[in-house]
Amino acid sequence: MIKSMTGFGRSEYTDGKRSIIVEIKSVNHRYSDITIKMPRRYSFAEDRLKGVVKDIARRGKIDVSIMVENITEDDTNIRLNHMVARQYYDNLRELQKEFDVGGDITLQFLATMPDVMKAIPDVEDEEAIFKSLEIPVQEAAKKLDGMRTLEGAKLAEDIIQRGDFIRGSVKEIEVRSPEVTRAYADKLRERIKELIGANVTIPEDRIRSEERRVGK
């Protein structure tokens, strides 16, 4: 089966926590060259996802784009950094004493200081996340392969049509070849007569030799 090296596949999937969109495109390449672009937090799954694609599309330069959008807050944890908050508080109290200034150091103010609270992505269950990524990647790869198969069938049909045309042309040439060589021989005789005169005997063996040479 002939397959084209160019194609495109797209898939969407949601696991209840995140919405995943996968787009795969490929162009001609002698070997398998797979590149995956996705959020860095999921980079642990990159090599395994390449294997998923390669199992379906074995050759070509293949670019995979994975877009992930969280649709719940379940995979994000808010972490309070007590040590950083304490350092802010102590330093602010020291400034008050140093410059003899008043004012309240409120919880609201401390909470707005950099790094006191951080949103930490929860990616502990890597296997579950890989499964969620694998489903749309596999589906997009199958769609890519289906398009390459369809394009390959069109390519095969075009090659067959061109082959039929060439074979027909060859047969036509074979049929017309004797006529062409005879016509060439007649023109050659006329040209010789023009150059050396009509009363000169033309060696037919030389003419037939030229005929054979032209007919090859």
mmCIF file of C-alpha atoms in Angstrom, residues 35-182:
data_model
loop_
_atom_site.group_PDB
_atom_site.id
_atom_site.type_symbol
_atom_site.label_atom_id
_atom_site.label_comp_id
_atom_site.label_asym_id
_atom_site.label_seq_id
_atom_site.Cartn_x
_atom_site.Cartn_y
_atom_site.Cartn_z
ATOM 1 C CA THR A 35 8.628 16.686 17.532
ATOM 2 C CA ILE A 36 6.149 17.371 20.334
ATOM 3 C CA LYS A 37 5.204 20.817 21.633
ATOM 4 C CA MET A 38 3.175 20.850 24.846
ATOM 5 C CA PRO A 39 3.100 22.519 28.291
ATOM 6 C CA ARG A 40 6.350 21.912 30.122
ATOM 7 C CA ARG A 41 4.555 20.479 33.155
ATOM 8 C CA TYR A 42 3.640 17.433 31.047
ATOM 9 C CA SER A 43 7.098 16.886 29.564
ATOM 10 C CA PHE A 44 7.462 13.635 31.545
ATOM 11 C CA ALA A 45 5.087 12.034 29.004
ATOM 12 C CA GLU A 46 6.919 13.215 25.866
ATOM 13 C CA ASP A 47 8.906 10.070 25.031
ATOM 14 C CA ARG A 48 5.926 7.759 25.570
ATOM 15 C CA LEU A 49 3.690 9.961 23.422
ATOM 16 C CA LYS A 50 6.297 9.866 20.648
ATOM 17 C CA GLY A 51 6.052 6.083 20.809
ATOM 18 C CA VAL A 52 2.250 6.285 20.446
ATOM 19 C CA VAL A 53 2.630 8.373 17.281
ATOM 20 C CA LYS A 54 5.410 6.209 15.843
ATOM 21 C CA ASP A 55 3.356 3.030 16.249
ATOM 22 C CA ILE A 56 0.811 4.511 13.827
ATOM 23 C CA ALA A 57 2.857 6.814 11.555
ATOM 24 C CA ARG A 58 6.236 5.168 11.167
ATOM 25 C CA ARG A 59 7.889 7.590 8.746
ATOM 26 C CA GLY A 60 7.967 11.300 8.041
ATOM 27 C CA LYS A 61 8.779 14.556 9.788
ATOM 28 C CA ILE A 62 5.881 14.777 12.223
ATOM 29 C CA ASP A 63 5.019 17.811 14.356
ATOM 30 C CA VAL A 64 2.665 17.244 17.299
ATOM 31 C CA SER A 65 1.020 20.169 19.095
ATOM 32 C CA ILE A 66 -0.716 19.459 22.412
ATOM 33 C CA MET A 67 -2.792 22.217 24.029
ATOM 34 C CA VAL A 68 -4.164 21.684 27.535
ATOM 35 C CA GLU A 69 -6.712 23.894 29.277
ATOM 36 C CA ASN A 70 -7.728 23.199 32.869
ATOM 37 C CA ILE A 71 -11.501 23.210 33.292
ATOM 38 C CA THR A 72 -11.479 22.614 37.064
ATOM 39 C CA GLU A 73 -9.299 23.690 39.949
ATOM 40 C CA ASP A 74 -8.690 20.117 41.085
ATOM 41 C CA ASP A 75 -5.171 19.841 39.723
ATOM 42 C CA THR A 76 -3.889 23.062 41.315
ATOM 43 C CA ASN A 77 -2.886 23.514 44.977
ATOM 44 C CA ILE A 78 -2.370 26.841 46.744
ATOM 45 C CA ARG A 79 0.711 26.658 48.946
ATOM 46 C CA LEU A 80 1.530 29.108 51.739
ATOM 47 C CA ASN A 81 5.228 29.762 52.290
ATOM 48 C CA HIS A 82 5.409 30.462 56.022
ATOM 49 C CA MET A 83 9.134 31.185 55.966
ATOM 50 C CA VAL A 84 8.828 33.871 53.296
ATOM 51 C CA ALA A 85 5.857 35.476 55.077
ATOM 52 C CA ARG A 86 7.822 35.519 58.363
ATOM 53 C CA GLN A 87 10.814 37.176 56.666
ATOM 54 C CA TYR A 88 8.587 39.881 55.176
ATOM 55 C CA TYR A 89 6.991 40.514 58.563
ATOM 56 C CA ASP A 90 10.297 40.647 60.463
ATOM 57 C CA ASN A 91 11.928 42.925 57.889
ATOM 58 C CA LEU A 92 8.944 45.286 57.893
ATOM 59 C CA ARG A 93 9.011 45.437 61.725
ATOM 60 C CA GLU A 94 12.729 46.205 61.557
ATOM 61 C CA LEU A 95 12.064 49.047 59.112
ATOM 62 C CA GLN A 96 9.458 50.468 61.499
ATOM 63 C CA LYS A 97 11.997 50.534 64.328
ATOM 64 C CA GLU A 98 14.829 51.812 62.143
ATOM 65 C CA PHE A 99 12.882 54.770 60.793
ATOM 66 C CA ASP A 100 10.498 55.187 63.746
ATOM 67 C CA VAL A 101 7.364 54.891 61.640
ATOM 68 C CA GLY A 102 4.016 53.473 62.619
ATOM 69 C CA GLY A 103 1.396 51.558 60.704
ATOM 70 C CA ASP A 104 -0.131 48.123 60.823
ATOM 71 C CA ILE A 105 1.386 45.136 59.070
ATOM 72 C CA THR A 106 -1.832 43.433 58.060
ATOM 73 C CA LEU A 107 -2.533 39.918 56.867
ATOM 74 C CA GLN A 108 -3.994 41.347 53.666
ATOM 75 C CA PHE A 109 -0.756 43.221 52.985
ATOM 76 C CA LEU A 110 1.442 40.181 53.672
ATOM 77 C CA ALA A 111 -0.701 37.966 51.437
ATOM 78 C CA THR A 112 -0.003 40.227 48.448
ATOM 79 C CA MET A 113 3.770 40.002 48.784
ATOM 80 C CA PRO A 114 5.596 37.933 46.119
ATOM 81 C CA ASP A 115 6.015 34.202 46.812
ATOM 82 C CA VAL A 116 4.003 34.226 50.046
ATOM 83 C CA MET A 117 1.328 32.143 48.301
ATOM 84 C CA LYS A 118 1.834 30.134 45.131
ATOM 85 C CA ALA A 119 -0.392 28.068 42.841
ATOM 86 C CA ILE A 120 1.388 24.714 42.553
ATOM 87 C CA PRO A 121 0.257 22.383 39.713
ATOM 88 C CA ASP A 122 -0.564 18.928 41.024
ATOM 89 C CA VAL A 123 0.989 16.417 38.616
ATOM 90 C CA GLU A 124 1.609 13.615 41.067
ATOM 91 C CA ASP A 125 -0.516 11.044 39.224
ATOM 92 C CA GLU A 126 1.607 11.013 36.080
ATOM 93 C CA GLU A 127 0.159 7.749 34.778
ATOM 94 C CA ALA A 128 -3.410 9.112 34.841
ATOM 95 C CA ILE A 129 -2.308 12.266 33.053
ATOM 96 C CA PHE A 130 -0.444 10.234 30.430
ATOM 97 C CA LYS A 131 -3.598 8.204 29.758
ATOM 98 C CA SER A 132 -5.566 11.421 29.274
ATOM 99 C CA LEU A 133 -2.956 12.688 26.799
ATOM 100 C CA GLU A 134 -2.578 9.340 25.043
ATOM 101 C CA ILE A 135 -6.236 9.113 23.960
ATOM 102 C CA PRO A 136 -6.356 12.292 21.798
ATOM 103 C CA VAL A 137 -2.773 11.801 20.550
ATOM 104 C CA GLN A 138 -3.630 8.299 19.348
ATOM 105 C CA GLU A 139 -6.861 9.481 17.704
ATOM 106 C CA ALA A 140 -5.127 12.393 15.946
ATOM 107 C CA ALA A 141 -2.359 10.048 14.751
ATOM 108 C CA LYS A 142 -4.963 7.656 13.308
ATOM 109 C CA LYS A 143 -6.641 10.540 11.458
ATOM 110 C CA LEU A 144 -3.227 11.591 10.132
ATOM 111 C CA ASP A 145 -2.563 8.046 8.961
ATOM 112 C CA GLY A 146 -6.002 7.869 7.341
ATOM 113 C CA MET A 147 -5.317 11.048 5.374
ATOM 114 C CA ARG A 148 -1.902 9.753 4.313
ATOM 115 C CA THR A 149 -3.516 6.484 3.176
ATOM 116 C CA LEU A 150 -6.142 8.382 1.167
ATOM 117 C CA GLU A 151 -3.509 10.610 -0.429
ATOM 118 C CA GLY A 152 -1.385 7.527 -1.135
ATOM 119 C CA ALA A 153 -4.300 5.886 -2.974
ATOM 120 C CA LYS A 154 -4.679 8.999 -5.135
ATOM 121 C CA LEU A 155 -0.941 8.966 -5.783
ATOM 122 C CA ALA A 156 -1.045 5.276 -6.765
ATOM 123 C CA GLU A 157 -3.943 5.954 -9.137
ATOM 124 C CA ASP A 158 -2.007 8.792 -10.752
ATOM 125 C CA ILE A 159 1.091 6.578 -11.162
ATOM 126 C CA ILE A 160 -1.011 3.829 -12.769
ATOM 127 C CA GLN A 161 -2.597 6.307 -15.187
ATOM 128 C CA ARG A 162 0.810 7.682 -16.132
ATOM 129 C CA GLY A 163 2.123 4.143 -16.601
ATOM 130 C CA ASP A 164 -0.814 3.306 -18.899
ATOM 131 C CA PHE A 165 -0.130 6.455 -20.908
ATOM 132 C CA ILE A 166 3.567 5.569 -21.245
ATOM 133 C CA ARG A 167 2.770 1.994 -22.317
ATOM 134 C CA GLY A 168 0.286 3.297 -24.902
ATOM 135 C CA SER A 169 2.859 5.755 -26.210
ATOM 136 C CA VAL A 170 5.474 2.991 -26.464
ATOM 137 C CA LYS A 171 3.089 0.788 -28.462
ATOM 138 C CA GLU A 172 2.270 3.697 -30.763
ATOM 139 C CA ILE A 173 5.969 4.337 -31.288
ATOM 140 C CA GLU A 174 6.552 0.652 -32.042
ATOM 141 C CA VAL A 175 3.797 0.720 -34.687
ATOM 142 C CA ARG A 176 5.012 3.931 -36.287
ATOM 143 C CA SER A 177 8.728 3.157 -36.041
ATOM 144 C CA PRO A 178 9.013 1.345 -39.422
ATOM 145 C CA GLU A 179 7.183 4.207 -41.133
ATOM 146 C CA VAL A 180 9.523 6.728 -39.538
ATOM 147 C CA THR A 181 12.651 4.860 -40.630
ATOM 148 C CA ARG A 182 11.326 4.415 -44.181
#
